[in-house]
Amino acid sequence: MVEQSDLEIQALGECRIESPLAEFLEQRDTTEHYVDENDRVLFDDTANLIAARGGSLSDLPGFEPSGPRRKIFFQPSKTRVGIVTCGGLCPGLNDVIRGIVLELTNHYGVKRIFGFRNGYQGFISKYGREVTELSPQSVRGINEYGGTILGTSRGEQDPYEIVDCIEHLSINVLFVIGGDGSMRGALRLAEVVAERGLKIAVVGVPKTIDNDIPYIDQSFGFQTAFAKATESIRGANVEARAVPNGVGLVHVMGRHSGFIACYAALANNDADYVLIPEVPFELDGDNGFLAHLRRRVEQRGHAVVVAAEGAGQEFLQHEATSHDASGNRRLRDIGQFLRGRINAHFDDAGVEVNMKYIDPSYAIRSVPANPYDSVYCIRLAHAAVHAAMAGRTAMVVGRWQGRFVHVPIALAISKTNRVDPKGDLWMSVLEATGQPRRFG
Ligand SMILES: Nc1ncnc2c1ncn2[C@@H]1O[C@H](COP(=O)(O)OP(=O)(O)O)[C@@H](O)[C@H]1O
Ligand SMILES: O=P(O)(O)OC[C@H]1O[C@](O)(COP(=O)(O)O)[C@@H](O)[C@@H]1O
Ligand SMILES: [Mg+2]
């Protein structure tokens, strides 16, 4: 169970400097639309969860709210900032970069902002990556494009050498925009900074199209990514309906979490089956997935299947395992495997099948953010800047119960956010598809 001690945010020191944004705050206090810096956003949100805690109101765990502070830690005109993007692409990376640069420049008056190229490689001398200065002019219009103007990379780098580089450039604040791996790296950097007794804030903006980072509501870019995946499901449905015994099979990203598959399938309500890593399934036998699919095709003339890349990996264990540069296991291709097994199963049963296979792959994460995600990105960027200028460190910005909050990195990497087979999202998927609760 999450306790208050898990939610405490580290600070570099007392905030003594009048914030340039103090005038925006005046005598504000918490309302249903604003949380004051002295308040907390409660972790639990139902009567039963709160009752289960026992104790008094003041014992209830809560997150530190984000937002501008009346007093800040860093002297803006002397503050030097670094920004880096790491890991896989995600829609909205450029929105976050631009949001951070504009907020720092326009509202805090920060003058020097450095962009590090290709993730953590950007700090390591042997790669020879140029450090670029970022300004409102240099980031103009970047939010119109997918990807990241800073580039990215996978692969671990020495945290001591990274901090050497940060010290060498007299950087006071580092923003890391990245996923679970990047945040593990960022936490190591904050630890090295503390070991050396430095006053450098390390603040993360969590990025993952898989939506697999916990305690942050949804990750930015996720909505854009699943909306893009929805187009493939629509295409698979049209194709499958147009031919006798059509099966539309769509394979989408989602390493350990099936959120993209679930949301994309719910969006147009056309999928008959959703297969995700969190819910194991049987292929064979009368109640297995293949027989179920065949019966549905025989009854209705077509079917649409959405499979997340992490689903059914147990069927492919005989294939060799490899890892990417960051140590993430490379998954075997469940899409192609299912395509082959579905065709073979229909053949064996003497039933015609017309397989239409679509894998949108990188196309869903390399696009620019949609307006909803862009708004989310800019708000996360503002929250990250306010936190860093107030000397908060080893934390990421996120949203909890609809409020923007500070989440300790240690908590954000303590587990993987996954679709709960007993939760209401999976229930909605079962309702929308009509697939059985269990195959086999
Ligand atoms: N445990 C770790 N400690 C330090 N750095 C890490 C750790 N895990 C990953 N990283 C680094 O973070 C960066 C991004 O990680 P990766 O897993 O590729 O993507 P993501 O951040 O999107 O999950 C890589 O440079 C990787 O080496
Ligand atoms: O081929 P790549 O670029 O290494 O990335 C593939 C993986 O990256 C993701 O898009 C996102 O993963 P991360 O956010 O952890 O980088 C996964 O869905 C996918 O398995
Ligand atoms: Mg990751």
PDB file of N, CA and C and ligand atoms in Angstrom, residues 87-88 154 178-182 184 207-208 210 212-213 255-256 326 328, ligand 3:
ATOM      1  N   GLY A  87      14.890   7.274 -25.036  1.00  0.00           N
ATOM      2  CA  GLY A  87      13.996   6.123 -25.229  1.00  0.00           C
ATOM      3  C   GLY A  87      13.245   6.200 -26.547  1.00  0.00           C
ATOM      4  N   GLY A  88      12.166   5.421 -26.663  1.00  0.00           N
ATOM      5  CA  GLY A  88      11.394   5.387 -27.912  1.00  0.00           C
ATOM      6  C   GLY A  88      10.653   6.692 -28.151  1.00  0.00           C
ATOM      7  N   ARG A 154      18.820   4.667 -27.128  1.00  0.00           N
ATOM      8  CA  ARG A 154      18.726   3.679 -26.051  1.00  0.00           C
ATOM      9  C   ARG A 154      20.155   3.342 -25.642  1.00  0.00           C
ATOM     10  N   GLY A 178      11.394  11.183 -20.806  1.00  0.00           N
ATOM     11  CA  GLY A 178      11.641   9.801 -21.193  1.00  0.00           C
ATOM     12  C   GLY A 178      10.768   8.835 -20.431  1.00  0.00           C
ATOM     13  N   GLY A 179      10.945   7.550 -20.752  1.00  0.00           N
ATOM     14  CA  GLY A 179      10.111   6.500 -20.168  1.00  0.00           C
ATOM     15  C   GLY A 179      10.688   5.906 -18.901  1.00  0.00           C
ATOM     16  N   ASP A 180      10.260   4.687 -18.598  1.00  0.00           N
ATOM     17  CA  ASP A 180      10.686   4.065 -17.337  1.00  0.00           C
ATOM     18  C   ASP A 180      12.207   3.935 -17.267  1.00  0.00           C
ATOM     19  N   GLY A 181      12.839   3.515 -18.381  1.00  0.00           N
ATOM     20  CA  GLY A 181      14.299   3.384 -18.399  1.00  0.00           C
ATOM     21  C   GLY A 181      14.969   4.725 -18.160  1.00  0.00           C
ATOM     22  N   SER A 182      14.496   5.749 -18.859  1.00  0.00           N
ATOM     23  CA  SER A 182      15.070   7.095 -18.702  1.00  0.00           C
ATOM     24  C   SER A 182      14.942   7.586 -17.266  1.00  0.00           C
ATOM     25  N   ARG A 184      14.770   5.692 -14.586  1.00  0.00           N
ATOM     26  CA  ARG A 184      15.762   4.965 -13.761  1.00  0.00           C
ATOM     27  C   ARG A 184      17.109   5.677 -13.883  1.00  0.00           C
ATOM     28  N   LYS A 207       7.321   9.908 -20.379  1.00  0.00           N
ATOM     29  CA  LYS A 207       6.916   9.682 -21.770  1.00  0.00           C
ATOM     30  C   LYS A 207       6.782   8.200 -22.028  1.00  0.00           C
ATOM     31  N   THR A 208       5.656   7.748 -22.519  1.00  0.00           N
ATOM     32  CA  THR A 208       5.518   6.348 -22.927  1.00  0.00           C
ATOM     33  C   THR A 208       4.234   6.175 -23.721  1.00  0.00           C
ATOM     34  N   ASP A 210       3.149   3.394 -24.457  1.00  0.00           N
ATOM     35  CA  ASP A 210       2.519   2.191 -23.894  1.00  0.00           C
ATOM     36  C   ASP A 210       1.663   2.523 -22.672  1.00  0.00           C
ATOM     37  N   ASP A 212       2.687   2.851 -19.696  1.00  0.00           N
ATOM     38  CA  ASP A 212       3.049   1.852 -18.677  1.00  0.00           C
ATOM     39  C   ASP A 212       3.691   2.453 -17.423  1.00  0.00           C
ATOM     40  N   ILE A 213       3.714   3.788 -17.315  1.00  0.00           N
ATOM     41  CA  ILE A 213       4.250   4.406 -16.093  1.00  0.00           C
ATOM     42  C   ILE A 213       3.097   4.652 -15.123  1.00  0.00           C
ATOM     43  N   ARG A 255       4.406  -3.240 -25.094  1.00  0.00           N
ATOM     44  CA  ARG A 255       5.378  -4.243 -24.654  1.00  0.00           C
ATOM     45  C   ARG A 255       4.833  -5.109 -23.517  1.00  0.00           C
ATOM     46  N   HIS A 256       4.515  -4.443 -22.408  1.00  0.00           N
ATOM     47  CA  HIS A 256       4.039  -5.173 -21.227  1.00  0.00           C
ATOM     48  C   HIS A 256       2.620  -4.782 -20.865  1.00  0.00           C
ATOM     49  N   SER A 326      19.151  -0.866 -24.237  1.00  0.00           N
ATOM     50  CA  SER A 326      18.781  -0.478 -22.873  1.00  0.00           C
ATOM     51  C   SER A 326      18.476  -1.676 -21.987  1.00  0.00           C
ATOM     52  N   ASN A 328      16.002  -3.806 -22.617  1.00  0.00           N
ATOM     53  CA  ASN A 328      14.601  -4.242 -22.774  1.00  0.00           C
ATOM     54  C   ASN A 328      14.570  -5.484 -23.649  1.00  0.00           C
TER      55      ASN A 328
HETATM   56 MG    MG B   3      10.583   1.728 -21.396  1.00  0.00          MG
END
